[in-house]
Coordinates of C-alpha atoms and ligand atoms in Angstrom, one line a residue:
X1 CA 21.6 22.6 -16.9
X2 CA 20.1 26.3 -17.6
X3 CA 18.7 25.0 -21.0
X4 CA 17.0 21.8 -19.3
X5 CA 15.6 23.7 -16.7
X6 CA 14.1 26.0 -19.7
X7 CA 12.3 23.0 -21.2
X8 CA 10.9 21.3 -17.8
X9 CA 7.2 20.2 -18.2
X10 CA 4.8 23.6 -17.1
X11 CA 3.9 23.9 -13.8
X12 CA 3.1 26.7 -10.8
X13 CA 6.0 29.7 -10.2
X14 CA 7.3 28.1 -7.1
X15 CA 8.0 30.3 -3.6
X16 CA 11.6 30.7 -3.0
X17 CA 13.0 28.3 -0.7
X18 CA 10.1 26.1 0.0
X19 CA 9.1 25.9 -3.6
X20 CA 5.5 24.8 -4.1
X21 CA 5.5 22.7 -0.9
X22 CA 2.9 24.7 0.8
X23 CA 0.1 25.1 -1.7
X24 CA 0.6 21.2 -2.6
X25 CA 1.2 19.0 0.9
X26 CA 0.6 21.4 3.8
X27 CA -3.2 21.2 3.9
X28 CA -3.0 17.8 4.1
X29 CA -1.0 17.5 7.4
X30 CA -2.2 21.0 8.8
X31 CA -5.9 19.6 9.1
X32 CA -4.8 16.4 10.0
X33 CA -3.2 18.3 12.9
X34 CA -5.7 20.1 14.2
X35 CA -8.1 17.1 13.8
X36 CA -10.3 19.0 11.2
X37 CA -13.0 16.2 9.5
X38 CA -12.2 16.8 5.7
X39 CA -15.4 18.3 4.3
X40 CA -13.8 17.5 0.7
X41 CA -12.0 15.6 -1.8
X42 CA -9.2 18.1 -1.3
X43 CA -7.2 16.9 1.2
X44 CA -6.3 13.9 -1.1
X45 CA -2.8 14.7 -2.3
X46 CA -3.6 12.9 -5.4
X47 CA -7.1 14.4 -6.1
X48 CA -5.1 17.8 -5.5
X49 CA -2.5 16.8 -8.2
X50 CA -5.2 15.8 -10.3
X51 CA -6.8 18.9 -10.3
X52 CA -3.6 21.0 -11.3
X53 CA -3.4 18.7 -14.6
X54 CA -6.5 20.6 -15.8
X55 CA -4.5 23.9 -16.0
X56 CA -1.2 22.7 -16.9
X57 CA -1.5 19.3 -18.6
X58 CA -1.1 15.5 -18.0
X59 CA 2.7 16.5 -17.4
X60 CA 3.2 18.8 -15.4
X61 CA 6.1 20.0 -12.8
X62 CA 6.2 21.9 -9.0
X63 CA 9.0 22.2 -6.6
X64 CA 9.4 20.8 -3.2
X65 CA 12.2 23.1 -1.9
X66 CA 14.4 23.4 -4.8
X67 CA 14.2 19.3 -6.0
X68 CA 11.9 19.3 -9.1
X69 CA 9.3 16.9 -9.2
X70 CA 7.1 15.9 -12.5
X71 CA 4.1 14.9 -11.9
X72 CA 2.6 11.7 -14.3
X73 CA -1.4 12.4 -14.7
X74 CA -3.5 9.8 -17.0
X75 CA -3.1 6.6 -18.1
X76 CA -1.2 6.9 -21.3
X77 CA 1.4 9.0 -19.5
X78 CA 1.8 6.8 -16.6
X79 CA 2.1 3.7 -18.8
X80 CA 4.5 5.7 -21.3
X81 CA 7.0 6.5 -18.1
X82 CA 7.1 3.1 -16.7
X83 CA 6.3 0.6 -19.1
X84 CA 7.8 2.2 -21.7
X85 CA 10.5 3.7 -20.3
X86 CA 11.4 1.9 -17.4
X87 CA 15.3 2.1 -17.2
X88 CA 15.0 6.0 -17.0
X89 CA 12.1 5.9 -14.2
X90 CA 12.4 2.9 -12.0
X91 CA 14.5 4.7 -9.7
X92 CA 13.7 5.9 -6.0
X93 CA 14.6 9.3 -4.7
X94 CA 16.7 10.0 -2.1
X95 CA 14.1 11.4 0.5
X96 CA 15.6 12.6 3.6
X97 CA 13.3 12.2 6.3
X98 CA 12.6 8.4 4.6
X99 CA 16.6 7.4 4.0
X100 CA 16.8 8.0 7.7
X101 CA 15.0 5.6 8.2
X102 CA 15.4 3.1 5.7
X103 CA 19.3 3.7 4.7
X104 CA 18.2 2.9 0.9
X105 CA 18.0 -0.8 1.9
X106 CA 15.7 -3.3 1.7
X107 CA 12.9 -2.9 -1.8
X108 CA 10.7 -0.2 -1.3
X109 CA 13.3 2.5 -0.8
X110 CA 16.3 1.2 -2.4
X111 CA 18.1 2.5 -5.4
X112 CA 17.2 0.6 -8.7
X113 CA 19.9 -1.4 -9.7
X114 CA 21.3 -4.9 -9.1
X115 CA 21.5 -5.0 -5.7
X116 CA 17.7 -4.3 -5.2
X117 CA 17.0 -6.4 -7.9
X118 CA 18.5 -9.5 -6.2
X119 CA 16.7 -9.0 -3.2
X120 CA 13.8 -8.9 -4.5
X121 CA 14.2 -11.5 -6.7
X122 CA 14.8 -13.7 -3.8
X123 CA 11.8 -12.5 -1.6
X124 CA 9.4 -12.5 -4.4
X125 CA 10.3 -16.3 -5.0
X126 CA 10.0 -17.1 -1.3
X127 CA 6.6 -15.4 -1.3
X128 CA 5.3 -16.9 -4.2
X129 CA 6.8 -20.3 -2.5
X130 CA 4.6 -19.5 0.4
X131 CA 1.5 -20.5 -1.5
X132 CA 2.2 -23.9 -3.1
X133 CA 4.6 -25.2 -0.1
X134 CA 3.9 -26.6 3.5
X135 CA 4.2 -22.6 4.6
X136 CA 0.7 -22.3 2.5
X137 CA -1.0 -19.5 2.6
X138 CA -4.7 -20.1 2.2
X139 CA -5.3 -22.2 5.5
X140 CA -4.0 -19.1 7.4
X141 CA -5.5 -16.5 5.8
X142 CA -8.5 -18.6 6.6
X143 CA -7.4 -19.3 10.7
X144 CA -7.1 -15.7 10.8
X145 CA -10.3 -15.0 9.2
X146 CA -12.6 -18.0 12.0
X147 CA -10.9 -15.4 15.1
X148 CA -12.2 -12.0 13.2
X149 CA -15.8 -13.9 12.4
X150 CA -15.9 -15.0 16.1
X151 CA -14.7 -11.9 17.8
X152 CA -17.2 -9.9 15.4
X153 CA -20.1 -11.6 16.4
X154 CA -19.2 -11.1 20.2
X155 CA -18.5 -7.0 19.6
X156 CA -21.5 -7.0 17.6
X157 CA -23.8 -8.4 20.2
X158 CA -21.7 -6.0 23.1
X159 CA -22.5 -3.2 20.9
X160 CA -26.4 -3.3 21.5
X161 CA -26.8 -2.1 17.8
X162 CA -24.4 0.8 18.1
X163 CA -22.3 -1.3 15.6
X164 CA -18.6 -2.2 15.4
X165 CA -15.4 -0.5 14.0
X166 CA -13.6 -3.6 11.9
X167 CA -10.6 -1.8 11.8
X168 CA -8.3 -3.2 14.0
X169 CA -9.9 -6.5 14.0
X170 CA -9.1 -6.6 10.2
X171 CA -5.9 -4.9 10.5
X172 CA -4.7 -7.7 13.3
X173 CA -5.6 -10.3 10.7
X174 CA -4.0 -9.2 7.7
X175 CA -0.4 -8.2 9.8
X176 CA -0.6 -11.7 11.4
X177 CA -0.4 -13.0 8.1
X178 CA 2.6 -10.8 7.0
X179 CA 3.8 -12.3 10.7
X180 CA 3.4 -15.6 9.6
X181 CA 5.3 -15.4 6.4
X182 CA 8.3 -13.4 7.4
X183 CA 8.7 -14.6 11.3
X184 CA 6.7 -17.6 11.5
X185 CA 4.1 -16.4 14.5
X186 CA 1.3 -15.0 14.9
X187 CA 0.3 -12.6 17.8
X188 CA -3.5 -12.1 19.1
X189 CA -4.5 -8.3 18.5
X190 CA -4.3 -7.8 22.1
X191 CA -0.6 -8.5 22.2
X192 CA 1.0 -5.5 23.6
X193 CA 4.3 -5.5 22.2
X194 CA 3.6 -6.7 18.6
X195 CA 0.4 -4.0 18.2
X196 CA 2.6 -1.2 19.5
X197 CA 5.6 -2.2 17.3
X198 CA 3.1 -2.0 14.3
X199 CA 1.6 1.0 15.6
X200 CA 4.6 2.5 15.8
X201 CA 6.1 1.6 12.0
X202 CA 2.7 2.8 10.6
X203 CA 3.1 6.2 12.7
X204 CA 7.1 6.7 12.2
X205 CA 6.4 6.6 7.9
X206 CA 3.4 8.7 8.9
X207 CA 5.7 11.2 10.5
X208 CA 7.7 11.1 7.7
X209 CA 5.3 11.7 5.2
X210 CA 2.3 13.5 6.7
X211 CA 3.6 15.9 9.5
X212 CA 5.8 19.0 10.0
X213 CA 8.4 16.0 9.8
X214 CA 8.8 16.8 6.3
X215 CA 10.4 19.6 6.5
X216 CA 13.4 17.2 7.4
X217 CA 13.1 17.3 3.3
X218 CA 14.4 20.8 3.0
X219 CA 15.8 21.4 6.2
X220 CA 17.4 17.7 7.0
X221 CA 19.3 18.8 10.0
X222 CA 15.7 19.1 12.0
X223 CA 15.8 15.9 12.3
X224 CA 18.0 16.6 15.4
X225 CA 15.5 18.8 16.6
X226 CA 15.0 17.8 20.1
X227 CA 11.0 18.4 20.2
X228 CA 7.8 17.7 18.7
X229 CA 7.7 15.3 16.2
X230 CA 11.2 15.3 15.3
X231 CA 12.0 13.7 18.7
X232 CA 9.1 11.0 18.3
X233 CA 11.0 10.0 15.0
X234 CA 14.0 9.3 16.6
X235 CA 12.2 7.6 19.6
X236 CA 10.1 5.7 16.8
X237 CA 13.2 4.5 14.8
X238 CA 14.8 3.6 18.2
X239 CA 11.9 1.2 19.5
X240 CA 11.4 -0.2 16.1
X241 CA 15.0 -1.8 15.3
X242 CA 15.4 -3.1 18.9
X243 CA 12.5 -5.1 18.1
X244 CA 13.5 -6.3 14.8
X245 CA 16.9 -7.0 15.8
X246 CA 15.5 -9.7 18.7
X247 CA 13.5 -11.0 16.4
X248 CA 16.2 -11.4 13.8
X249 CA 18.7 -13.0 16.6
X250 CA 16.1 -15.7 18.0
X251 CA 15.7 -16.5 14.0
X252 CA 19.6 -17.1 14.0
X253 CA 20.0 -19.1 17.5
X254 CA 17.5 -21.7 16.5
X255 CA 17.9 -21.9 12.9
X256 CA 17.5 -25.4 11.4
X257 CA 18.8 -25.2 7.7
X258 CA 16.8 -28.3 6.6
X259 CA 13.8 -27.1 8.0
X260 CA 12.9 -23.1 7.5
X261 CA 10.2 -22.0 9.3
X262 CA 9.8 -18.4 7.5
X263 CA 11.0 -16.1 5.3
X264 CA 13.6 -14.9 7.8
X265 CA 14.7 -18.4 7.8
X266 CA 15.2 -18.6 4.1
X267 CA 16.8 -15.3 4.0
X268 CA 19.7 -16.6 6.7
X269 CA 19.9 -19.7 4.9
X270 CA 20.6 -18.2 1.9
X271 CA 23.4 -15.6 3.1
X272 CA 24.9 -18.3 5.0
X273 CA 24.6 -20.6 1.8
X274 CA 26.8 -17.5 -0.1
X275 CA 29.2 -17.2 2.5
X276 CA 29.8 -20.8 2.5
X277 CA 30.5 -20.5 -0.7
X278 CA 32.8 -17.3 -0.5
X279 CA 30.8 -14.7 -2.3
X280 CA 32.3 -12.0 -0.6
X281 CA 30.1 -9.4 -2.5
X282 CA 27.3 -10.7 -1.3
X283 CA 23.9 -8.3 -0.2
X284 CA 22.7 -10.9 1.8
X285 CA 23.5 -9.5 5.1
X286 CA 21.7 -9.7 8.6
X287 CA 21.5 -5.5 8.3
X288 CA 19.7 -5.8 5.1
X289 CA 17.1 -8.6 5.9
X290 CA 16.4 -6.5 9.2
X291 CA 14.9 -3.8 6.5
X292 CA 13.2 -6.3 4.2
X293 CA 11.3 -7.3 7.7
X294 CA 10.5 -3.1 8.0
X295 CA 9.6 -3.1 4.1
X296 CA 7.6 -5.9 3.9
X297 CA 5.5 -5.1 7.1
X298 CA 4.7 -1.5 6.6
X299 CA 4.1 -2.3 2.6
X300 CA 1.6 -5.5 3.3
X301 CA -0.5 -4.4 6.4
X302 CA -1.6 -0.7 6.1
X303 CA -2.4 -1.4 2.0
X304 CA -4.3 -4.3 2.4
X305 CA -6.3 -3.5 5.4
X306 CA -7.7 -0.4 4.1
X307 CA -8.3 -2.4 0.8
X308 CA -11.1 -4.7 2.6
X309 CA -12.4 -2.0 4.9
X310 CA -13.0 0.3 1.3
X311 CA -14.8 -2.9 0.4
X312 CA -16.6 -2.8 3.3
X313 CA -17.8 0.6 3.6
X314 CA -19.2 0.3 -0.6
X315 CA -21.1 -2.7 1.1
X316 CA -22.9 -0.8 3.6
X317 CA -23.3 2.2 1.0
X318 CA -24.7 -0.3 -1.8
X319 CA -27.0 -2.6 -0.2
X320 CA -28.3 -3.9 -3.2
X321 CA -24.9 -4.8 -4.8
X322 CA -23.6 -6.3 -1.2
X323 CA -27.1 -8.5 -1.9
X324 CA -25.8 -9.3 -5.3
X325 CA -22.4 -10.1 -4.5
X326 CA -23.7 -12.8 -1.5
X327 CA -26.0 -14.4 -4.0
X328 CA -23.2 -14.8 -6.1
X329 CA -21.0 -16.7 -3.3
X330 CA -24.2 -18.6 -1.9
X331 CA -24.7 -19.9 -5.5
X332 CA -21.0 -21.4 -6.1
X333 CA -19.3 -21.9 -2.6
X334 CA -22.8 -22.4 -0.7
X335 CA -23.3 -21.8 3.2
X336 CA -21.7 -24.7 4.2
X337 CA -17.7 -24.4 3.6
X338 CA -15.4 -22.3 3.9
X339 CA -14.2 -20.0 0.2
X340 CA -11.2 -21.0 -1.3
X341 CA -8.7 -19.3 -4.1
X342 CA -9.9 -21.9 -6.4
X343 CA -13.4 -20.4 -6.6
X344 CA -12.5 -17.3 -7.6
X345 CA -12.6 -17.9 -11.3
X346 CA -16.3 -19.1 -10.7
X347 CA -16.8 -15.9 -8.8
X348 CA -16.9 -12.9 -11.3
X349 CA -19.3 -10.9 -10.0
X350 CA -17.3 -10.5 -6.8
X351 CA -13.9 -10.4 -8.1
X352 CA -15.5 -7.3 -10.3
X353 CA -16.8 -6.0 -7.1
X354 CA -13.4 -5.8 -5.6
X355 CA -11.9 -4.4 -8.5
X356 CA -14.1 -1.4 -9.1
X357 CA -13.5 -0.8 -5.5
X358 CA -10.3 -0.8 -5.5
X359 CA -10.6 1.6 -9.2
X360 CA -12.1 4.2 -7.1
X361 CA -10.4 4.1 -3.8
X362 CA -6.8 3.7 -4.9
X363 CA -5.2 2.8 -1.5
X364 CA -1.3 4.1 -2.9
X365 CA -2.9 6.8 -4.8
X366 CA 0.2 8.3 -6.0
X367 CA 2.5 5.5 -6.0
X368 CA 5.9 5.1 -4.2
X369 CA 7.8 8.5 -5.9
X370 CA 10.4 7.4 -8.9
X371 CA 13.3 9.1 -10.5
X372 CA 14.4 10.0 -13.2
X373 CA 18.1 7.8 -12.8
X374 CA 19.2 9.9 -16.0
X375 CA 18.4 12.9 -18.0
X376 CA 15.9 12.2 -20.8
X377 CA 13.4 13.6 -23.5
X378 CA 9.9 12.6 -21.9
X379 CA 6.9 13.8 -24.5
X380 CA 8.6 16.7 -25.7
X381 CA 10.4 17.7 -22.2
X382 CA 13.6 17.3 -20.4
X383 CA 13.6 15.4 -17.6
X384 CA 16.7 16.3 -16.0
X385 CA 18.5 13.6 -13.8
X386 CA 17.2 13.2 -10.1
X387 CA 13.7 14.5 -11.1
X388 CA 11.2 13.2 -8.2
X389 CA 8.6 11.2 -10.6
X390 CA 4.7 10.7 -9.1
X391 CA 2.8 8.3 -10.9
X392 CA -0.7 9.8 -10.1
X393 CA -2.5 6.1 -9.9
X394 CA -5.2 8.0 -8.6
X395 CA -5.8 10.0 -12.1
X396 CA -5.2 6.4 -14.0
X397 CA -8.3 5.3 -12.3
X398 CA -10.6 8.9 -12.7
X399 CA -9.5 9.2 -16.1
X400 CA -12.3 9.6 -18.4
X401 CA -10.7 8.8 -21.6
X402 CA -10.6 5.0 -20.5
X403 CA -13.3 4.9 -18.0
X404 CA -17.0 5.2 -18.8
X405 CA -18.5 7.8 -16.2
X406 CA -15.3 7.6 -13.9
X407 CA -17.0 8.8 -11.0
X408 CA -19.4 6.0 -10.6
X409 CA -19.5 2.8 -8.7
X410 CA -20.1 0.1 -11.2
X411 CA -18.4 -3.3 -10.8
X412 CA -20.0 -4.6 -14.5
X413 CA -17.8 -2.2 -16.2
X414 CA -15.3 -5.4 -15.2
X415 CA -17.6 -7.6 -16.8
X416 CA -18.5 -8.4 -20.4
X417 CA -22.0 -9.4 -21.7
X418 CA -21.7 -12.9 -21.0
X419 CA -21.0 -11.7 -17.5
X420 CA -17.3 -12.8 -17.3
X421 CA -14.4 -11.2 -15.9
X422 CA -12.5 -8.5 -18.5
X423 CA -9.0 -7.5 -18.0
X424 CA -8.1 -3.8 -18.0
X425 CA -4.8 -2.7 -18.8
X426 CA -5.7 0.6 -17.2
X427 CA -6.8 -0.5 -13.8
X428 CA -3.1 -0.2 -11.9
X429 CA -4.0 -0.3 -8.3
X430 CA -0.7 -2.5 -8.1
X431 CA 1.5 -0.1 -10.2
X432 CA 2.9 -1.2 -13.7
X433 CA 6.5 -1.8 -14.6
X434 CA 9.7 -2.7 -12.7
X435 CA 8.5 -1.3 -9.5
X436 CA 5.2 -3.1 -9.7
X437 CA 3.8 -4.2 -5.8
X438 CA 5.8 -6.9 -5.4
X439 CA 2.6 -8.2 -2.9
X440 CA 0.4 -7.9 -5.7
X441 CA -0.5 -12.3 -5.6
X442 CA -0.2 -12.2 -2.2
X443 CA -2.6 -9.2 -1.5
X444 CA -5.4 -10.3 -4.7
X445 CA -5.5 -13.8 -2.2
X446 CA -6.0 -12.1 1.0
X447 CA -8.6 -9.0 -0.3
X448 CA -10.7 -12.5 -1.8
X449 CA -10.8 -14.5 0.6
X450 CA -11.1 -11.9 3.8
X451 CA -14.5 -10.4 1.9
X452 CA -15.6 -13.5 0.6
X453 CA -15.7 -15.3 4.3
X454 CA -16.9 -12.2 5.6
X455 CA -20.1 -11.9 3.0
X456 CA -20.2 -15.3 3.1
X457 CA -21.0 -15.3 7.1
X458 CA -22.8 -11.6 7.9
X459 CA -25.0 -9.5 6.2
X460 CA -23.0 -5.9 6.8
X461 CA -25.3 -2.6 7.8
X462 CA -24.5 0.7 8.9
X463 CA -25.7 1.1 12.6
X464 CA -29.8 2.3 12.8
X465 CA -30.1 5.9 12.0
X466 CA -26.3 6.4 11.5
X467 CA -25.0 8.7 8.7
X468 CA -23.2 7.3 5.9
X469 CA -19.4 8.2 6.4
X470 CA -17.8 11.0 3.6
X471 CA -16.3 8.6 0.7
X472 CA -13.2 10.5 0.0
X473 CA -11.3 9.0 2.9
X474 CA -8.5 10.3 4.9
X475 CA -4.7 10.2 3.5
X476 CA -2.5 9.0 5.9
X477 CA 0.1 6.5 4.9
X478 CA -2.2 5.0 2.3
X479 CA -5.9 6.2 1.5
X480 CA -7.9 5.1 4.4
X481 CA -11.6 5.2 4.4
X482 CA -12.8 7.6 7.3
X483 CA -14.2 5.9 10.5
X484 CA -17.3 3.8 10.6
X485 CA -18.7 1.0 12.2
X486 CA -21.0 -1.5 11.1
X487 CA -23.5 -4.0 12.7
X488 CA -23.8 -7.4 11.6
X489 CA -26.5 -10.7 11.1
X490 CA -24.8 -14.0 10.5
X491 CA -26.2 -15.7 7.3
X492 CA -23.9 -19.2 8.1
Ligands
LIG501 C1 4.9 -1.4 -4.0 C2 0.1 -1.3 -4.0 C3 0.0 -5.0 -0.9 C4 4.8 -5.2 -1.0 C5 3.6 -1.0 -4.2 C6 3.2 0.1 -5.1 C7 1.9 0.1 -5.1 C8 1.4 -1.0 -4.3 C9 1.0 1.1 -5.9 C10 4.2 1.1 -5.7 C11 4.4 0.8 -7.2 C12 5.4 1.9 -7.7 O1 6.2 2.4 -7.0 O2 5.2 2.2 -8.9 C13 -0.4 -2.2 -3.1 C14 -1.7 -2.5 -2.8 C15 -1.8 -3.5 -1.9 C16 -0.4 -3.9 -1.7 C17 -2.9 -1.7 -3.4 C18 -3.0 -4.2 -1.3 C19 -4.2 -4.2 -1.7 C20 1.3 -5.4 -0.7 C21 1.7 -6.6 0.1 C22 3.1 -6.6 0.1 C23 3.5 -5.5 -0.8 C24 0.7 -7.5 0.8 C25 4.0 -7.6 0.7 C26 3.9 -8.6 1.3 C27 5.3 -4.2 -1.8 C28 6.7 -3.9 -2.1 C29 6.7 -2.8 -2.9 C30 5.3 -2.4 -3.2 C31 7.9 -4.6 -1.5 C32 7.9 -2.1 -3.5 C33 8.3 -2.7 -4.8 C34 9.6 -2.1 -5.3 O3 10.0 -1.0 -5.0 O4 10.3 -2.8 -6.1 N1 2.5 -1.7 -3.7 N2 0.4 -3.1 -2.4 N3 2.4 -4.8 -1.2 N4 4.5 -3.3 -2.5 FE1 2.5 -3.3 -2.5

């Protein structure tokens, strides 16, 4: 063990006990806490690990207590890890302040192995399912999309040109899909219970991940703390799975197996369908669908609807490509019908848009952390087993040995000179590998179609006289762009 811990990739001497936890993460939370406006890049965790890769190169190592982490800078490294080497570093950590609350169940959090790949084998399908079946997708993205239009309009003109913060009108939209899928409803964003229990999943992974809270990862018995927000996360947890669990038992007191509704449906059909047929092994269990629900809601919402509002805010900051992009979907879809998934082949221009945006914001800048689920030789170090892997996505996208002038917003670096679309294998906002988003389809249809309808129907501004917002966002959860609001003029 003393000879692999000789040949561990470089990195800062760590402080004893806490490691390099305080020079890495603190900031982060500590200005968060005392509701500081970031002045810079630096309170990006990713931007932060970035920065360290200059001094110690694109593999580098820190500790967070005593648990080792490597951390993955650039694209070759990050494709090496997990395309090349994906049996060593598929694997999640055990986190403790997460495994409270996820158990290692569900996708996101649990161990890699065959039990996680089942599941999401079976929840993939049913997703994918989703689009081609009678569940399908596109007609309610679209409902969603005619209330955010309608309500928009109605802020806008409320507003008196002080313009409108799209937030949580977009947010609303994109959970009600995720709704949709997995429960089969839909709630209006000014449905108490459902926006709390979101709110309330969004802040108890918060807690966990951007708040003294993690300290639970060194010290895991403050969880039991009984203040602060060490008692929220218990209170959080608490509110969160009585929810779930009604949901889960309405799903099971009217379930029609010939006719399933929703995911949840499917999922209870198939674990009756394996009990039925004596598989006594089976994973399919009311306990672990209950933490699919949890995964698929906090992995879908937050993600996506920071994606559009990204899009957004390059909109408002690049008038003249917002113009270009609209000309683009007047040409092909015209004024007069709604966009569909169909057009976005014929829609390069602003498929490139959304892609160079999503280059440069990254919304899961550093990924969900791997590990290393043996020891292993990784270029020219030892990894040792249990290694905490970050896959900086953030440096994939900034790295200026496959990006021209990384720094700059330029959707035709996604085009070639004929003006269609090019693939990148370096643009990762999905991940690569085994653990790749397993949302990815289902995300690339609702980022299209959500800015497509909305350019489609308003011409987006910032607010008369109003400063344009800092770019480098605030890192919560995911990377969310800071606070602005727009005004709008319908076009339709
Ligand atoms: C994992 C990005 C939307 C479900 C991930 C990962 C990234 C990511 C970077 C981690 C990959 C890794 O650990 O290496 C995004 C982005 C989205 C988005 C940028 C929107 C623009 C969604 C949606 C869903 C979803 C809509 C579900 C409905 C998941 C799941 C995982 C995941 C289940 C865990 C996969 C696993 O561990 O096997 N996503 N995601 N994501 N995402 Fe997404």
């Amino acid at each position: 063990k003393r000879r692999d811990l000789a040949n561990i990739p470089p990195g800062p001497k760590p402080w004893p006990v806490v490691g390099n936890f305080g020079g890495f993460f603190i900031p982060t939370f500590v200005q968060r806490r005392f509701g500081q406006q970031a002045e810079s890049t630096d309170v990006n965790a990713a931007v932060n690990l970035m920065k360290k890769a200059e001094v110690y190169g694109n593999v580098y190592s820190l500790f967070v207590g005593s648990q080792l982490v490597v951390v993955l800078n650039g694209y070759e490294v990050v494709k090496d890890a997990l395309s090349n080497h994906p049996e060593v570093f598929s694997d999640r950590p055990i986190i403790p302040a997460i495994t409270i609350m996820t158990k290692r169940k569900g996708i996101v959090f649990a161990p890699y192995g065959p039990v996680w790949r089942k599941q999401r084998k079976f929840c993939h399908a049913t997703l994918r399912s989703f689009g081609l079946g009678k569940l399908s997708l596109e007609p309610c993205i679209l409902k969603g999309l005619a209330t955010v239009k309608a309500e928009l309009l109605r802020m806008n003109e409320e507003s008196g040109g002080a313009g409108v913060d799209l937030a949580p009108l977009i947010n609303n939209a994109v959970s009600n899909v995720i709704c949709s899928l997995i429960l089969g409803q839909r709630f209006h964003h000014e449905d108490s219970e459902f926006s709390t229990v979101l709110d309330l999943m969004v802040r108890g992974l918060e807690i966990c991940v951007n708040s003294p809270a993690v300290l639970i990862n060194i010290f895991p018995l403050l969880y039991h703390f009984p203040f602060g927000v060490f008692k929220e996360l218990r209170q959080v947890e608490g509110d969160i799975t009585a929810f779930l669990k009604r949901i889960i038992a309405k799903h099971r007191e009217t379930l029609d197996r010939d006719n399933p509704r929703d995911l949840t449906d499917m999922y209870l059909i198939e674990m009756l369908a394996k009990q039925d047929a004596g598989e006594e092994d089976s994973s399919f269990t009311e306990d672990y669908l209950f933490y699919i629900i949890g995964d698929l809601f906090i992995a879908g919402t937050d993600t996506t609807s920071n994606s559009v509002m990204w899009f957004l805010l390059y909109m408002v900051s690049h008038p003249d490509i917002q113009d270009m992009v609209q000309a683009e979907i007047d040409e092909v879809v015209g004024r007069d019908r709604d966009p569909s998934f169909n057009d976005k082949g014929s829609l390069p221009f602003t498929e490139a848009t959304i892609m160079e945006v999503q280059r440069l914001t990254v919304v899961v800048p550093l990924a969900i952390p791997h590990m290393a689920s043996e020891r292993t030789e990784f270029r020219g170090y030892t990894i040792p087993k249990g290694t905490v892997v970050l896959p900086n996505l953030w440096s994939v996208h900034r790295d200026p040995t496959v990006w021209d002038d990384p720094d700059r917003f330029n959707p035709a670096r996604f085009l070639d000179d004929e003006r269609k679309l090019l693939r990148k294998e370096c643009f990762i906002p999905f991940g690569i590998g085994r653990r790749v988003c397993m949302g990815e389809q289902l995300a690339k249809m609702e980022l299209f179609l959500t800015v497509t309808s909305l350019l489609q129907a308003f011409k987006f501004r910032l607010p008369e006289g109003a400063p344009p917002p800092p770019m480098h966002g605030r890192f919560g959860l995911t990377l969310a762009p800071c606070p602005f609001t727009v005004c709008v003029s319908p076009r339709r």
